[in-house]
CSV table of C-alpha atoms in Angstrom, one decimal:
chain,number,residue,atom,x,y,z
Y,1,UNK,CA,0.0,0.0,0.0
Y,2,UNK,CA,0.9,3.6,-0.3
Y,3,UNK,CA,-0.2,5.5,2.8
Y,4,UNK,CA,-0.7,9.2,1.9
Y,5,UNK,CA,-1.4,10.5,5.4
Y,6,UNK,CA,-1.9,9.5,9.0
Y,7,UNK,CA,-5.1,11.5,9.1
Y,8,UNK,CA,-6.9,10.7,5.9
Y,9,UNK,CA,-8.9,13.6,4.5
Y,10,UNK,CA,-12.7,13.0,4.4
Y,11,UNK,CA,-12.9,12.8,0.7
Y,12,UNK,CA,-9.9,10.5,-0.1
Y,13,UNK,CA,-9.7,6.9,0.7
Y,14,UNK,CA,-6.4,5.3,1.7
Y,15,UNK,CA,-4.4,4.9,-1.4
Y,16,UNK,CA,-2.9,1.5,-2.4
Y,17,UNK,CA,-1.1,2.8,-5.5
Y,18,UNK,CA,-4.1,2.6,-7.7
Y,19,UNK,CA,-6.5,5.4,-8.6
Y,20,UNK,CA,-7.7,7.3,-5.6
Y,21,UNK,CA,-11.3,6.4,-4.7
Y,22,UNK,CA,-13.6,9.3,-4.8
Y,23,UNK,CA,-15.8,9.2,-1.7
Y,24,UNK,CA,-18.9,11.4,-1.8
Y,25,UNK,CA,-20.0,13.2,-4.9
Y,26,UNK,CA,-17.4,15.9,-5.6
Y,27,UNK,CA,-14.3,14.7,-7.5
Y,28,UNK,CA,-13.0,18.3,-7.8
Y,29,UNK,CA,-12.9,18.6,-4.0
Y,30,UNK,CA,-11.0,15.2,-4.0
Y,31,UNK,CA,-8.5,16.6,-6.4
Y,32,UNK,CA,-8.1,19.7,-4.4
Y,33,UNK,CA,-7.5,17.6,-1.2
Y,34,UNK,CA,-4.8,15.6,-3.0
Y,35,UNK,CA,-3.2,18.9,-4.1
Y,36,UNK,CA,-3.3,20.1,-0.4
Y,37,UNK,CA,-1.5,16.8,0.6
Y,38,UNK,CA,1.5,17.7,-1.6
Y,39,UNK,CA,1.5,21.3,-0.5
Y,40,UNK,CA,0.5,22.6,-3.9
Y,41,UNK,CA,-2.9,24.0,-3.2
Y,42,UNK,CA,-3.2,27.2,-1.1
Y,43,UNK,CA,-6.9,27.7,-1.7
Y,44,UNK,CA,-10.0,26.5,0.0
Y,45,UNK,CA,-11.3,22.9,-0.8
Y,46,UNK,CA,-14.5,24.1,-2.4
Y,47,UNK,CA,-15.1,21.8,-5.3
Y,48,UNK,CA,-14.6,24.7,-7.8
Y,49,UNK,CA,-12.2,23.8,-10.7
Y,50,UNK,CA,-11.0,27.4,-11.0
Y,51,UNK,CA,-7.7,28.9,-12.0
Y,52,UNK,CA,-6.1,28.2,-8.6
Y,53,UNK,CA,-6.8,24.5,-8.9
Y,54,UNK,CA,-5.7,24.4,-12.6
Y,55,UNK,CA,-2.4,26.1,-11.7
Y,56,UNK,CA,-1.8,23.7,-8.8
Y,57,UNK,CA,-2.4,20.7,-11.0
Y,58,UNK,CA,0.1,22.0,-13.5
Y,59,UNK,CA,2.6,22.9,-10.8
Y,60,UNK,CA,2.6,19.3,-9.6
Y,61,UNK,CA,2.1,17.4,-12.8
Y,62,UNK,CA,3.9,19.7,-15.2
Y,63,UNK,CA,2.7,20.5,-18.7
Y,64,UNK,CA,0.8,17.2,-19.0
Y,65,UNK,CA,-1.5,18.3,-16.2
Y,66,UNK,CA,-2.8,21.1,-18.4
Y,67,UNK,CA,-5.1,19.0,-20.5
Y,68,UNK,CA,-6.3,16.3,-18.0
Y,69,UNK,CA,-9.9,15.8,-17.0
Y,70,UNK,CA,-10.6,16.0,-13.3
Y,71,UNK,CA,-10.7,12.2,-13.1
Y,72,UNK,CA,-7.4,11.8,-15.0
Y,73,UNK,CA,-5.8,14.4,-12.7
Y,74,UNK,CA,-7.0,12.4,-9.7
Y,75,UNK,CA,-5.3,9.3,-11.1
Y,76,UNK,CA,-2.1,11.2,-11.9
Y,77,UNK,CA,-2.0,12.8,-8.4
Y,78,UNK,CA,-2.5,9.3,-6.9
Y,79,UNK,CA,0.4,8.0,-9.0
Y,80,UNK,CA,2.5,11.0,-7.9
Y,81,UNK,CA,1.8,10.5,-4.2
Y,82,UNK,CA,2.6,6.8,-4.5
Y,83,UNK,CA,5.9,7.6,-6.3
Y,84,UNK,CA,6.9,9.7,-3.2
Y,85,UNK,CA,6.8,6.5,-1.1
Y,86,UNK,CA,9.4,4.7,-3.4
């Protein structure tokens, strides 16, 4: 497994180096929570896929993060977090 935090956020299930499981009904808030976990998101977790969220995704994932859907970005963030463990 790839633990991502001792205190798991409410919207993110424990990660086992597979796509993060979206709990609840707001995948954007899940993405924002993953960004918070890596220190890349200074904003409020509000479920709004605005400029701040877009910039944070690109800051973590680089140029490829620019054209990802929310769900693709969640998978990419999950992979990024799991890579930190190795």
